[in-house]
PDB file of C-alpha atoms in Angstrom:
ATOM      1  CA  MET A 711     -15.764  49.649 -51.656  1.00 52.00           C
ATOM      2  CA  ALA A 712     -14.604  53.826 -52.774  1.00 57.00           C
ATOM      3  CA  THR A 713     -11.500  53.481 -50.538  1.00 77.00           C
ATOM      4  CA  HIS A 714      -9.414  57.039 -49.741  1.00 89.00           C
ATOM      5  CA  THR A 715      -5.929  57.792 -49.288  1.00 92.00           C
ATOM      6  CA  THR A 716      -3.811  60.069 -47.060  1.00 94.00           C
ATOM      7  CA  ASN A 717      -0.616  59.781 -48.956  1.00 94.00           C
ATOM      8  CA  TYR A 718       0.845  62.827 -50.740  1.00 95.00           C
ATOM      9  CA  ARG A 719       2.814  63.064 -54.038  1.00 96.00           C
ATOM     10  CA  ALA A 720       6.269  65.672 -54.031  1.00 96.00           C
ATOM     11  CA  THR A 721       4.738  67.678 -51.274  1.00 97.00           C
ATOM     12  CA  PHE A 722       6.917  68.287 -47.990  1.00 98.00           C
ATOM     13  CA  ILE A 723       4.791  69.027 -44.463  1.00 97.00           C
ATOM     14  CA  GLU A 724       7.130  71.161 -42.418  1.00 97.00           C
ATOM     15  CA  VAL A 725       6.516  71.601 -38.768  1.00 97.00           C
ATOM     16  CA  ALA A 726       3.623  72.801 -37.157  1.00 96.00           C
ATOM     17  CA  GLU A 727       3.468  76.533 -36.662  1.00 94.00           C
ATOM     18  CA  ASP A 728       3.262  76.117 -32.856  1.00 94.00           C
ATOM     19  CA  CYS A 729       6.065  73.699 -32.456  1.00 94.00           C
ATOM     20  CA  PRO A 730       7.159  73.660 -28.980  1.00 94.00           C
ATOM     21  CA  THR A 731      10.371  72.928 -30.077  1.00 94.00           C
ATOM     22  CA  ASP A 732      13.250  74.402 -32.496  1.00 93.00           C
ATOM     23  CA  HIS A 733      15.079  70.451 -33.298  1.00 95.00           C
ATOM     24  CA  ALA A 734      14.007  67.644 -34.287  1.00 97.00           C
ATOM     25  CA  THR A 735      14.065  65.405 -30.945  1.00 96.00           C
ATOM     26  CA  GLU A 736      13.185  61.116 -31.172  1.00 96.00           C
ATOM     27  CA  PRO A 737       9.845  60.788 -29.329  1.00 96.00           C
ATOM     28  CA  PRO A 738      10.215  58.438 -26.030  1.00 93.00           C
ATOM     29  CA  ALA A 739       9.442  54.920 -26.260  1.00 85.00           C
ATOM     30  CA  GLY A 740       6.560  54.278 -24.263  1.00 83.00           C
ATOM     31  CA  ASP A 741       5.288  50.592 -23.088  1.00 85.00           C
ATOM     32  CA  PRO A 742       2.954  50.298 -25.009  1.00 88.00           C
ATOM     33  CA  PRO A 743       4.547  53.085 -28.065  1.00 91.00           C
ATOM     34  CA  THR A 744       2.972  55.786 -28.954  1.00 94.00           C
ATOM     35  CA  ILE A 745       1.637  56.690 -31.795  1.00 95.00           C
ATOM     36  CA  ALA A 746       4.582  58.967 -32.020  1.00 96.00           C
ATOM     37  CA  ALA A 747       7.410  56.476 -31.073  1.00 96.00           C
ATOM     38  CA  LEU A 748       5.530  53.340 -34.047  1.00 96.00           C
ATOM     39  CA  GLN A 749       5.333  56.158 -37.149  1.00 97.00           C
ATOM     40  CA  TYR A 750       9.382  57.621 -36.138  1.00 98.00           C
ATOM     41  CA  ARG A 751      10.279  53.777 -36.225  1.00 96.00           C
ATOM     42  CA  LEU A 752       9.256  52.932 -38.849  1.00 97.00           C
ATOM     43  CA  ILE A 753      10.114  55.751 -41.147  1.00 98.00           C
ATOM     44  CA  ALA A 754      13.611  56.420 -39.765  1.00 97.00           C
ATOM     45  CA  GLU A 755      14.269  53.109 -40.137  1.00 97.00           C
ATOM     46  CA  GLU A 756      13.404  52.856 -43.820  1.00 97.00           C
ATOM     47  CA  PRO A 757      12.843  56.523 -45.638  1.00 97.00           C
ATOM     48  CA  TYR A 758      11.198  56.539 -48.713  1.00 98.00           C
ATOM     49  CA  ALA A 759       9.718  52.976 -48.514  1.00 97.00           C
ATOM     50  CA  HIS A 760       6.786  52.929 -46.915  1.00 97.00           C
ATOM     51  CA  THR A 761       3.487  55.592 -48.803  1.00 97.00           C
ATOM     52  CA  SER A 762       1.651  57.443 -45.227  1.00 97.00           C
ATOM     53  CA  ASP A 763      -1.754  55.397 -46.145  1.00 96.00           C
ATOM     54  CA  ASP A 764       1.806  52.307 -45.414  1.00 96.00           C
ATOM     55  CA  VAL A 765       2.546  53.847 -42.151  1.00 97.00           C
ATOM     56  CA  VAL A 766      -1.146  55.131 -40.789  1.00 96.00           C
ATOM     57  CA  PHE A 767      -2.062  51.009 -41.285  1.00 96.00           C
ATOM     58  CA  ALA A 768       0.759  50.054 -39.942  1.00 96.00           C
ATOM     59  CA  VAL A 769       0.541  51.840 -36.478  1.00 96.00           C
ATOM     60  CA  HIS A 770      -3.191  51.646 -36.540  1.00 95.00           C
ATOM     61  CA  ALA A 771      -2.883  47.698 -36.747  1.00 95.00           C
ATOM     62  CA  LEU A 772       0.020  47.430 -34.420  1.00 93.00           C
ATOM     63  CA  ARG A 773      -1.359  49.255 -32.082  1.00 92.00           C
ATOM     64  CA  ARG A 774      -4.665  47.129 -31.961  1.00 92.00           C
ATOM     65  CA  GLY A 775      -2.888  43.558 -31.813  1.00 92.00           C
ATOM     66  CA  MET A 776      -3.913  43.363 -36.249  1.00 92.00           C
ATOM     67  CA  ASP A 777      -1.210  42.328 -39.125  1.00 93.00           C
ATOM     68  CA  PRO A 778       0.190  44.839 -40.580  1.00 92.00           C
ATOM     69  CA  ASP A 779      -0.189  42.702 -44.011  1.00 93.00           C
ATOM     70  CA  ASP A 780      -3.719  41.727 -43.888  1.00 93.00           C
ATOM     71  CA  SER A 781      -4.941  43.665 -46.675  1.00 93.00           C
ATOM     72  CA  ALA A 782      -9.080  42.773 -46.412  1.00 93.00           C
ATOM     73  CA  ALA A 783      -8.581  45.202 -42.774  1.00 94.00           C
ATOM     74  CA  ARG A 784      -6.328  47.584 -43.892  1.00 92.00           C
ATOM     75  CA  GLU A 785      -8.738  47.507 -47.175  1.00 93.00           C
ATOM     76  CA  GLU A 786     -11.521  48.382 -44.087  1.00 93.00           C
ATOM     77  CA  PHE A 787      -9.605  51.248 -42.809  1.00 93.00           C
ATOM     78  CA  PHE A 788      -9.457  53.225 -45.953  1.00 93.00           C
ATOM     79  CA  SER A 789     -13.107  53.027 -46.338  1.00 92.00           C
ATOM     80  CA  LYS A 790     -13.854  56.172 -44.824  1.00 91.00           C
ATOM     81  CA  GLY A 791     -11.299  58.375 -44.266  1.00 91.00           C
ATOM     82  CA  GLN A 792      -8.429  58.755 -42.406  1.00 91.00           C
ATOM     83  CA  PRO A 793      -5.986  61.083 -40.194  1.00 90.00           C
ATOM     84  CA  CYS A 794      -2.926  62.672 -42.882  1.00 93.00           C
ATOM     85  CA  LEU A 795       0.682  63.025 -41.489  1.00 95.00           C
ATOM     86  CA  ARG A 796      -0.330  66.392 -41.461  1.00 95.00           C
ATOM     87  CA  SER A 797      -1.925  64.999 -38.196  1.00 95.00           C
ATOM     88  CA  SER A 798       0.915  63.155 -36.675  1.00 96.00           C
ATOM     89  CA  PRO A 799       2.933  64.591 -33.185  1.00 96.00           C
ATOM     90  CA  LEU A 800       6.345  63.598 -35.313  1.00 97.00           C
ATOM     91  CA  GLY A 801       6.031  67.107 -36.897  1.00 97.00           C
ATOM     92  CA  LYS A 802       3.371  68.532 -34.194  1.00 96.00           C
ATOM     93  CA  ARG A 803       5.264  68.187 -31.215  1.00 96.00           C
ATOM     94  CA  TYR A 804       8.888  66.629 -32.428  1.00 97.00           C
ATOM     95  CA  GLY A 805      10.493  69.075 -34.931  1.00 97.00           C
ATOM     96  CA  TRP A 806      10.210  66.563 -38.099  1.00 98.00           C
ATOM     97  CA  GLY A 807       9.365  67.739 -41.369  1.00 98.00           C
ATOM     98  CA  ILE A 808       7.896  64.699 -43.719  1.00 98.00           C
ATOM     99  CA  LEU A 809       9.279  64.580 -47.700  1.00 98.00           C
ATOM    100  CA  SER A 810       6.881  63.057 -50.175  1.00 97.00           C
ATOM    101  CA  ASP A 811       8.473  61.858 -53.412  1.00 97.00           C
ATOM    102  CA  GLU A 812       7.137  60.606 -56.349  1.00 96.00           C
ATOM    103  CA  GLN A 813       5.832  57.382 -55.996  1.00 96.00           C
ATOM    104  CA  GLY A 814       3.977  59.003 -52.799  1.00 96.00           C
ATOM    105  CA  ARG A 815       7.235  57.355 -50.333  1.00 97.00           C
ATOM    106  CA  VAL A 816       8.318  59.634 -47.460  1.00 98.00           C
ATOM    107  CA  ALA A 817      10.995  60.421 -45.103  1.00 98.00           C
ATOM    108  CA  LEU A 818      11.594  62.569 -41.965  1.00 98.00           C
ATOM    109  CA  VAL A 819      12.741  65.912 -42.387  1.00 98.00           C
ATOM    110  CA  ALA A 820      14.951  67.892 -39.257  1.00 98.00           C
ATOM    111  CA  ARG A 821      13.605  71.068 -38.982  1.00 97.00           C
ATOM    112  CA  GLU A 822      16.796  72.539 -37.291  1.00 98.00           C
ATOM    113  CA  SER A 823      18.651  70.872 -41.501  1.00 98.00           C
ATOM    114  CA  GLN A 824      19.958  73.178 -44.127  1.00 98.00           C
ATOM    115  CA  THR A 825      18.291  69.591 -46.231  1.00 97.00           C
ATOM    116  CA  TYR A 826      15.004  71.045 -43.881  1.00 97.00           C
ATOM    117  CA  ALA A 827      15.696  74.760 -45.823  1.00 97.00           C
ATOM    118  CA  ALA A 828      15.913  73.436 -48.846  1.00 97.00           C
ATOM    119  CA  LEU A 829      13.587  71.936 -49.541  1.00 97.00           C
ATOM    120  CA  ALA A 830      11.165  74.580 -47.313  1.00 97.00           C
ATOM    121  CA  ALA A 831      12.299  76.549 -50.505  1.00 97.00           C
ATOM    122  CA  ASP A 832      12.200  74.092 -53.128  1.00 97.00           C
ATOM    123  CA  PRO A 833       9.098  75.920 -55.484  1.00 96.00           C
ATOM    124  CA  ALA A 834       8.600  72.502 -57.401  1.00 95.00           C
ATOM    125  CA  LEU A 835       7.555  70.528 -54.210  1.00 96.00           C
ATOM    126  CA  GLY A 836       3.743  70.457 -53.364  1.00 96.00           C
ATOM    127  CA  HIS A 837       3.313  72.439 -49.178  1.00 96.00           C
ATOM    128  CA  THR A 838       1.332  72.477 -46.408  1.00 96.00           C
ATOM    129  CA  ARG A 839       2.312  72.532 -42.863  1.00 96.00           C
ATOM    130  CA  ALA A 840       1.585  70.372 -40.235  1.00 94.00           C
ATOM    131  CA  MET A 841      -1.488  70.887 -38.475  1.00 94.00           C
ATOM    132  CA  ARG A 842      -0.806  72.770 -35.093  1.00 90.00           C
ATOM    133  CA  SER A 843      -2.479  71.568 -31.559  1.00 83.00           C
ATOM    134  CA  ARG A 844      -3.915  74.874 -30.203  1.00 75.00           C
ATOM    135  CA  ARG A 845      -6.451  77.069 -32.505  1.00 68.00           C
ATOM    136  CA  ALA A 846      -4.088  80.383 -33.799  1.00 58.00           C
ATOM    137  CA  PRO A 847      -5.278  83.004 -30.832  1.00 58.00           C
ATOM    138  CA  ARG A 848      -7.745  85.194 -33.041  1.00 56.00           C
TER     139      ARG A 848
END
């Protein structure tokens, strides 16, 4: 069975062009927790501990009452393509850049920080943006 991945390596996912905030904010927790809140908690509490695949599958599993450590369910989940963290509300709505290190492990970077500005200008990193929430005007 072919496996797909959402992982980036040595890449900075910058905030979407149409992100409505000029500073990073923690997503509201909600009950049940939103995708944004779960992603935020997983990444913010343990920066560089999880890959994008880890985060994407854990959120999927938690929202469906599954065990995030179920390797068979994870293999089945990634047997087809899944949206990567470019589609995350963290970069689209809440003002967080997402940095993937050389091993694909991720950390959050607040868009108003000096670290964000330095990473956005770093030619040694791959660069992409979070997906826009709306279509670009024609």
